[in-house]
Amino acid sequence: MKKLFGVIGDPISHSLSPVMHNRELNELGIDAYYHPFHIKGEDLKTAVEGMKVMGMNGFNITIPHKTAIIPLLDKVDPLAEAIGAVNTVVRENGLFVGYNTDGEGFVASLKEDWKDDLSGEKTLIVGAGGAAKAIYYTLLSKGVHQVDIANRTVQTAKNLIENQPYQADSQALSLKEAEASIGKYSLIIQTTSIGMEPDIYSSPISLQGLTPGAFVSDIIYNPGETQFLKEAARYGATTQNGLAMLVYQGALAFEKWTNTKPNVTRMKETIQHCLGGTSC
Ligand code: NAP
């Protein structure tokens, strides 16, 4: 019988996940379909119950339901529980089990695009919102302990550090303090929304003093090269945009649902094609 996957969110029409997953399912000859569902907050419980009885095999969760879905699931993976957000649900022996592949996807993309052993990297995360939390907790859970967090609201960065359940050697910094010590980091991850359309000439911090050879990632994927990444490249860094995180979080979900490794390069091409203005 055809398997059914999907994504739930509000809004949902902008999501690129359906085109990315459906192309991959087709290319790999897997008899399944991935559908976007527009679910309002007040309907979330009914929607999850409906998906369960209808035999849905798995789904992604996007804004604003990543936290609210947790009490509606049968089981939640410890990392997703610590992060407090689930973006992927898998039906396992009839039960809905929640995972967070956002941080895992980001770390997988670093391993693929840069290096496998991240444990000794002196890391700076800029921003302390939901995406930063997923990345920070996942890095710590994988033994990357030297991770500082800089944020406009320093108290939010302090809260992330104080509440993390792993071993960490972390400091909360203001954006100015991060700028002043930028040269000591070998890995810098930009997670704020600064630099997105329409504010494409803004950057959260200056990178003057960056060590050439550092790896700089910005999880924004539209525009493809933010002001932050342009500056990083000028100072000799290797750069990565947010397409990698988007694709790898999807690839990990795909693998959990189908037990098949998708072609990540092809998934990237599919998204790039859509972002290039083609209607998808
Ligand atoms: P969020 O929870 O709302 O966090 C936003 C962060 O940006 C906070 O640290 C906030 O600082 C900071 N910020 C916002 N406006 C600012 C400003 N004017 N000046 C300084 N700092 C500012 O958002 P999120 O879910 O983490 O998402 C953040 C970005 O990541 C978005 O651009 C989103 O599209 C992108 N993202 C990409 C992927 C991917 O797969 N590539 C996945 C998830 C998210 P304060 O705490 O001071 O408000």
XYZ file of C-alpha atoms and ligand atoms in Angstrom:
328
model
C 0.000 0.000 0.000
C 1.221 3.515 -0.767
C 2.800 5.148 2.291
C 1.776 8.652 3.312
C 4.110 11.304 4.742
C 3.621 15.051 5.128
C 4.297 18.313 6.900
C 1.974 20.217 9.227
C 2.251 23.939 9.979
C 0.502 27.307 9.892
C 1.178 28.737 7.324
C 2.359 25.877 5.114
C 2.057 26.926 1.453
C 5.658 28.273 1.427
C 7.168 24.918 2.481
C 9.706 23.429 0.063
C 9.620 20.053 1.835
C 6.859 18.500 -0.360
C 8.752 19.056 -3.613
C 12.049 17.939 -2.065
C 10.636 14.711 -0.586
C 8.308 13.813 -3.466
C 11.080 14.087 -6.044
C 13.325 11.880 -3.902
C 10.576 9.289 -3.292
C 9.982 9.149 -7.069
C 13.672 8.961 -7.994
C 14.217 6.093 -5.534
C 11.086 4.243 -6.658
C 9.493 4.328 -3.180
C 5.704 3.983 -3.336
C 4.849 6.939 -1.087
C 3.556 10.516 -1.202
C 4.384 13.604 0.949
C 1.606 16.153 1.419
C 1.477 19.632 3.083
C -1.318 20.046 5.672
C -2.384 23.502 6.888
C -3.222 22.870 10.567
C -4.234 25.657 12.972
C -3.149 25.468 16.625
C -6.665 24.725 17.878
C -6.877 21.717 15.511
C -3.464 20.208 16.304
C -4.705 17.503 18.711
C -7.482 16.374 16.344
C -5.035 16.397 13.422
C -2.512 14.162 15.231
C -5.284 11.744 16.292
C -6.588 11.704 12.708
C -3.161 10.989 11.238
C -2.743 8.134 13.714
C -6.007 6.354 12.890
C -5.589 6.946 9.154
C -2.277 5.081 9.261
C 0.006 7.981 8.313
C 3.613 6.729 8.339
C 5.387 9.890 9.429
C 5.395 13.678 9.157
C 7.356 16.868 9.716
C 6.232 19.649 12.006
C 7.011 23.273 11.291
C 6.194 26.670 12.829
C 4.282 27.107 15.140
C 3.680 23.515 16.334
C 7.183 22.163 17.135
C 6.716 22.472 20.917
C 2.938 22.072 21.225
C 3.074 18.653 19.551
C 5.243 17.074 22.281
C 2.445 16.091 24.739
C 0.416 14.673 21.832
C 3.050 12.044 20.936
C 3.502 8.521 22.369
C 7.266 8.899 22.841
C 9.904 11.598 22.369
C 13.609 11.044 21.696
C 15.792 12.401 24.603
C 17.559 15.037 22.453
C 14.244 16.393 21.110
C 12.915 16.373 24.668
C 15.915 18.403 25.886
C 15.553 20.883 23.008
C 11.815 21.079 23.691
C 10.934 20.871 20.001
C 10.032 18.071 17.588
C 10.280 18.518 13.812
C 9.912 14.867 12.730
C 7.448 12.163 13.775
C 7.980 8.508 12.853
C 5.395 5.727 13.237
C 7.237 2.960 15.084
C 5.242 -0.209 15.904
C 2.054 1.826 15.669
C 3.319 4.572 18.014
C 4.103 8.175 17.028
C 7.696 8.919 18.120
C 9.087 12.474 17.975
C 12.620 13.496 16.927
C 14.450 16.740 16.282
C 16.495 16.519 13.073
C 17.151 20.304 12.826
C 20.277 20.249 14.995
C 21.270 16.745 13.824
C 20.872 17.890 10.213
C 23.025 20.927 10.830
C 25.785 18.869 12.454
C 25.591 16.277 9.639
C 26.018 19.095 7.102
C 29.133 20.366 8.928
C 30.617 16.882 8.881
C 29.899 16.581 5.176
C 30.948 20.084 4.091
C 33.863 20.605 6.496
C 35.209 17.955 8.873
C 34.123 14.864 10.738
C 35.671 15.534 14.158
C 34.257 18.770 15.574
C 35.141 18.049 19.199
C 38.095 20.474 19.474
C 36.480 23.394 17.647
C 36.131 26.691 19.495
C 32.605 27.578 18.409
C 30.475 30.729 18.465
C 26.726 30.641 17.890
C 25.253 34.048 17.051
C 21.596 34.138 18.161
C 19.753 32.259 20.901
C 16.341 31.455 19.396
C 14.771 28.099 18.528
C 17.243 27.164 15.786
C 20.224 28.153 17.949
C 18.930 25.987 20.799
C 18.583 22.917 18.535
C 22.112 23.425 17.159
C 23.667 24.193 20.578
C 22.146 21.175 22.345
C 22.998 18.856 19.442
C 26.636 20.034 19.350
C 26.935 19.489 23.124
C 25.255 16.065 22.884
C 27.944 15.078 20.358
C 30.861 16.130 22.556
C 31.532 19.620 21.133
C 31.860 21.406 24.480
C 33.506 24.766 23.715
C 30.488 26.633 22.403
C 29.822 30.291 23.270
C 26.530 32.032 22.491
C 26.193 35.715 21.546
C 22.778 37.322 21.445
C 21.138 40.751 21.324
C 19.322 39.779 24.545
C 22.201 38.308 26.568
C 19.855 36.876 29.214
C 18.343 34.501 26.593
C 21.828 33.155 25.831
C 22.477 32.766 29.577
C 19.226 30.802 29.948
C 20.213 28.402 27.138
C 23.555 27.751 28.794
C 22.151 27.380 32.335
C 19.408 24.957 31.269
C 21.408 22.680 28.980
C 21.600 19.088 30.287
C 25.039 18.201 28.829
C 28.638 18.997 29.674
C 29.569 22.465 28.416
C 32.313 25.068 28.516
C 30.151 28.001 27.365
C 29.937 31.740 27.878
C 27.035 34.074 27.094
C 28.201 37.180 25.223
C 26.741 40.430 23.968
C 27.056 41.006 20.215
C 29.767 43.629 20.913
C 31.737 41.165 23.082
C 31.512 38.550 20.319
C 32.881 41.035 17.780
C 35.804 41.856 20.064
C 36.813 38.199 20.433
C 35.937 36.920 16.949
C 39.524 35.856 16.158
C 39.490 33.050 18.715
C 36.732 31.016 17.019
C 37.326 28.323 14.374
C 33.589 27.687 13.822
C 30.973 30.455 13.714
C 27.260 29.770 13.225
C 24.886 32.655 12.453
C 21.322 31.776 13.523
C 19.530 35.148 13.821
C 17.039 36.279 11.189
C 19.249 39.285 10.309
C 20.224 39.294 6.640
C 16.987 37.807 5.316
C 14.838 39.589 2.736
C 14.154 42.521 2.757
C 16.995 43.417 5.133
C 19.715 41.817 3.011
C 22.459 44.389 3.715
C 22.377 43.906 7.507
C 24.598 41.682 9.576
C 24.348 40.903 13.328
C 28.091 41.404 13.987
C 31.194 42.554 12.146
C 33.681 39.780 11.373
C 36.746 42.020 11.309
C 39.598 40.061 12.914
C 38.241 36.656 11.854
C 40.910 33.956 11.592
C 41.418 33.025 7.927
C 40.523 29.352 7.528
C 37.662 29.515 10.036
C 34.414 27.825 8.976
C 31.429 30.199 8.930
C 27.859 28.998 8.493
C 24.715 31.106 8.170
C 21.486 29.116 8.491
C 19.628 31.612 6.283
C 19.223 30.187 2.757
C 17.414 33.061 1.045
C 19.409 35.049 0.000
C 21.925 32.327 -0.798
C 24.815 34.524 0.375
C 24.024 36.869 3.260
C 26.066 39.968 4.076
C 27.521 37.899 6.960
C 28.772 35.180 4.588
C 30.089 37.745 2.083
C 32.167 39.347 4.834
C 33.347 35.941 6.095
C 34.513 34.990 2.587
C 36.379 38.320 2.269
C 38.322 37.456 5.448
C 39.319 34.056 4.058
C 36.746 31.798 5.750
C 35.128 28.737 4.221
C 31.388 29.420 4.130
C 28.142 27.466 4.101
C 24.570 28.755 3.787
C 21.340 27.431 5.332
C 20.446 25.202 2.416
C 22.687 22.530 3.927
C 20.733 22.474 7.219
C 17.386 22.492 5.420
C 18.353 19.573 3.205
C 20.094 17.463 5.861
C 17.238 17.778 8.394
C 14.971 16.525 5.590
C 17.397 13.778 4.603
C 17.534 12.453 8.182
C 13.720 12.421 8.400
C 13.518 10.677 5.003
C 15.918 7.986 6.198
C 13.999 7.427 9.445
C 10.735 6.990 7.511
C 11.960 4.830 4.622
C 15.182 3.165 5.901
C 16.745 4.446 2.675
C 19.506 7.066 2.392
C 18.346 9.816 0.009
C 20.607 11.570 -2.489
C 21.471 14.797 -0.647
C 23.011 16.455 -3.721
C 19.805 15.887 -5.687
C 17.711 17.203 -2.758
C 19.845 20.386 -2.748
C 19.380 20.791 -6.505
C 15.614 20.455 -6.127
C 15.480 23.239 -3.532
C 17.890 25.468 -5.475
C 15.724 25.063 -8.549
C 12.655 26.234 -6.567
C 14.532 29.125 -4.927
C 15.733 30.187 -8.375
C 12.237 31.481 -9.146
C 10.786 28.393 -10.775
C 7.298 27.622 -9.475
C 7.476 24.328 -7.600
P 13.684 32.823 16.699
O 13.476 31.726 17.661
O 12.636 33.876 16.550
O 15.085 33.558 17.107
C 15.493 34.735 16.451
C 16.907 35.135 16.883
O 17.297 36.284 16.097
C 17.040 35.553 18.351
O 18.333 35.225 18.806
C 16.875 37.085 18.253
O 17.494 37.784 19.314
C 17.621 37.368 16.973
N 17.193 38.619 16.348
C 16.028 38.860 15.681
N 15.992 40.146 15.254
C 17.152 40.711 15.656
C 17.715 42.014 15.501
N 17.075 42.993 14.843
N 18.936 42.263 16.038
C 19.617 41.271 16.709
N 19.135 40.016 16.865
C 17.919 39.742 16.354
O 13.939 32.270 15.235
P 14.537 30.830 14.788
O 13.438 29.871 14.614
O 15.676 30.502 15.675
O 15.055 31.183 13.302
C 16.135 32.076 13.108
C 16.568 32.082 11.644
O 16.986 30.767 11.270
C 15.485 32.470 10.651
O 16.109 33.252 9.656
C 15.038 31.142 10.066
O 14.547 31.256 8.739
C 16.360 30.380 10.051
N 16.187 28.907 10.101
C 16.765 28.164 9.113
C 16.643 26.781 9.131
C 17.270 25.962 8.037
O 16.916 24.782 7.887
N 18.198 26.493 7.273
C 15.932 26.143 10.163
C 15.367 26.947 11.184
C 15.507 28.326 11.134
P 16.679 38.189 20.658
O 16.692 36.952 21.536
O 17.443 39.322 21.218
O 15.288 38.556 20.215
